mmCIF file of C-alpha atoms in Angstrom:
data_model
loop_
_atom_site.group_PDB
_atom_site.id
_atom_site.type_symbol
_atom_site.label_atom_id
_atom_site.label_comp_id
_atom_site.label_asym_id
_atom_site.label_seq_id
_atom_site.Cartn_x
_atom_site.Cartn_y
_atom_site.Cartn_z
ATOM 1 C CA MET A 1 132.069 113.822 55.785
ATOM 2 C CA ASN A 2 135.164 115.788 54.856
ATOM 3 C CA PRO A 3 137.293 114.739 51.857
ATOM 4 C CA GLY A 4 140.188 112.461 52.740
ATOM 5 C CA ALA A 5 138.777 111.360 56.087
ATOM 6 C CA LEU A 6 140.854 108.690 57.843
ATOM 7 C CA ILE A 7 138.978 105.396 58.154
ATOM 8 C CA ALA A 8 140.045 102.561 60.480
ATOM 9 C CA ARG A 9 139.041 98.986 59.699
ATOM 10 C CA VAL A 10 138.860 97.096 62.981
ATOM 11 C CA VAL A 11 138.294 93.582 64.261
ATOM 12 C CA PRO A 12 136.350 93.633 67.549
ATOM 13 C CA ASP A 13 137.825 91.660 70.437
ATOM 14 C CA VAL A 14 134.525 89.799 70.888
ATOM 15 C CA THR A 15 134.223 86.008 70.994
ATOM 16 C CA GLY A 16 132.300 84.527 68.082
ATOM 17 C CA LEU A 17 132.358 87.674 65.932
ATOM 18 C CA ASP A 18 134.593 87.245 62.889
ATOM 19 C CA LYS A 19 133.851 90.424 60.951
ATOM 20 C CA HIS A 20 135.569 93.704 60.102
ATOM 21 C CA PHE A 21 133.973 97.096 60.767
ATOM 22 C CA ASP A 22 134.900 100.568 59.535
ATOM 23 C CA TYR A 23 135.030 103.617 61.822
ATOM 24 C CA LEU A 24 135.950 107.241 61.327
ATOM 25 C CA VAL A 25 139.153 108.295 63.082
ATOM 26 C CA PRO A 26 138.489 111.669 64.745
ATOM 27 C CA GLU A 27 141.065 114.352 63.934
ATOM 28 C CA SER A 28 142.102 114.429 67.599
ATOM 29 C CA MET A 29 143.135 110.738 67.386
ATOM 30 C CA CYS A 30 144.847 110.742 63.962
ATOM 31 C CA GLY A 31 148.385 110.803 65.370
ATOM 32 C CA GLN A 32 147.630 108.095 67.939
ATOM 33 C CA VAL A 33 146.010 105.408 65.760
ATOM 34 C CA GLY A 34 147.963 103.004 63.588
ATOM 35 C CA VAL A 35 147.683 99.479 62.254
ATOM 36 C CA GLY A 36 147.898 97.201 65.287
ATOM 37 C CA SER A 37 146.488 99.794 67.709
ATOM 38 C CA LEU A 38 144.012 98.735 70.342
ATOM 39 C CA VAL A 39 140.936 100.989 70.331
ATOM 40 C CA ARG A 40 137.463 101.137 71.841
ATOM 41 C CA VAL A 41 134.531 101.261 69.387
ATOM 42 C CA PRO A 42 130.754 101.515 69.668
ATOM 43 C CA LEU A 43 129.220 98.160 68.710
ATOM 44 C CA GLY A 44 125.487 98.009 69.185
ATOM 45 C CA PRO A 45 124.567 99.352 72.627
ATOM 46 C CA ARG A 46 128.048 98.904 74.125
ATOM 47 C CA ARG A 47 131.681 99.884 73.614
ATOM 48 C CA VAL A 48 134.143 97.068 72.962
ATOM 49 C CA ARG A 49 137.870 96.728 72.423
ATOM 50 C CA ALA A 50 138.983 96.264 68.830
ATOM 51 C CA TRP A 51 142.208 95.901 66.845
ATOM 52 C CA VAL A 52 142.985 98.233 63.943
ATOM 53 C CA VAL A 53 143.928 96.080 60.942
ATOM 54 C CA GLU A 54 143.861 98.702 58.191
ATOM 55 C CA LEU A 55 143.878 102.490 57.772
ATOM 56 C CA ARG A 56 142.822 104.328 54.630
ATOM 57 C CA ASN A 57 141.817 107.779 53.435
ATOM 58 C CA ASP A 58 138.375 107.797 51.888
ATOM 59 C CA SER A 59 136.415 110.699 50.469
ATOM 60 C CA GLU A 60 133.540 108.414 49.391
ATOM 61 C CA ALA A 61 132.842 106.875 52.805
ATOM 62 C CA SER A 62 129.297 106.807 54.090
ATOM 63 C CA ASP A 63 128.276 108.234 57.440
ATOM 64 C CA LEU A 64 130.498 106.248 59.832
ATOM 65 C CA ARG A 65 130.556 106.220 63.620
ATOM 66 C CA PRO A 66 133.801 107.524 65.160
ATOM 67 C CA LEU A 67 136.239 105.564 67.283
ATOM 68 C CA ALA A 68 135.429 106.030 70.965
ATOM 69 C CA ALA A 69 138.975 105.925 72.375
ATOM 70 C CA VAL A 70 142.528 104.771 71.838
ATOM 71 C CA VAL A 71 143.375 102.125 74.441
ATOM 72 C CA GLY A 72 147.003 101.434 73.557
ATOM 73 C CA LEU A 73 149.627 100.809 70.940
ATOM 74 C CA GLY A 74 148.817 97.111 70.542
ATOM 75 C CA ILE A 75 150.998 94.975 68.299
ATOM 76 C CA SER A 76 153.474 96.156 65.678
ATOM 77 C CA THR A 77 152.321 96.547 62.080
ATOM 78 C CA GLU A 78 154.509 93.633 60.981
ATOM 79 C CA LEU A 79 152.680 91.211 63.300
ATOM 80 C CA VAL A 80 149.155 91.929 61.975
ATOM 81 C CA PRO A 81 149.395 89.410 59.070
ATOM 82 C CA LEU A 82 150.739 86.769 61.474
ATOM 83 C CA ALA A 83 147.876 87.440 63.896
ATOM 84 C CA ARG A 84 145.343 87.055 61.037
ATOM 85 C CA TRP A 85 146.921 83.742 60.052
ATOM 86 C CA ALA A 86 147.010 82.475 63.648
ATOM 87 C CA ALA A 87 143.360 83.459 64.230
ATOM 88 C CA HIS A 88 142.252 80.897 61.651
ATOM 89 C CA ARG A 89 144.407 78.051 62.992
#
């Protein structure tokens, strides 16, 4: 993987799955993906919707699967902590 690759931490929009996953953001999607974005990711044999909850540059990342698509803008960055809090209530 190239140094300084952009990594998206996502929460899949799948009932009963309360786990974060990391995906590589392809260079073609770098300007479109932000915290709060709604994306499509490969999860097992299917592609599911997921919410981006964190972005980071990482030169030490292992071999990650790339995001499949950007679905939409999603929620604003400021609402992500509120959504995390509400998810556990």
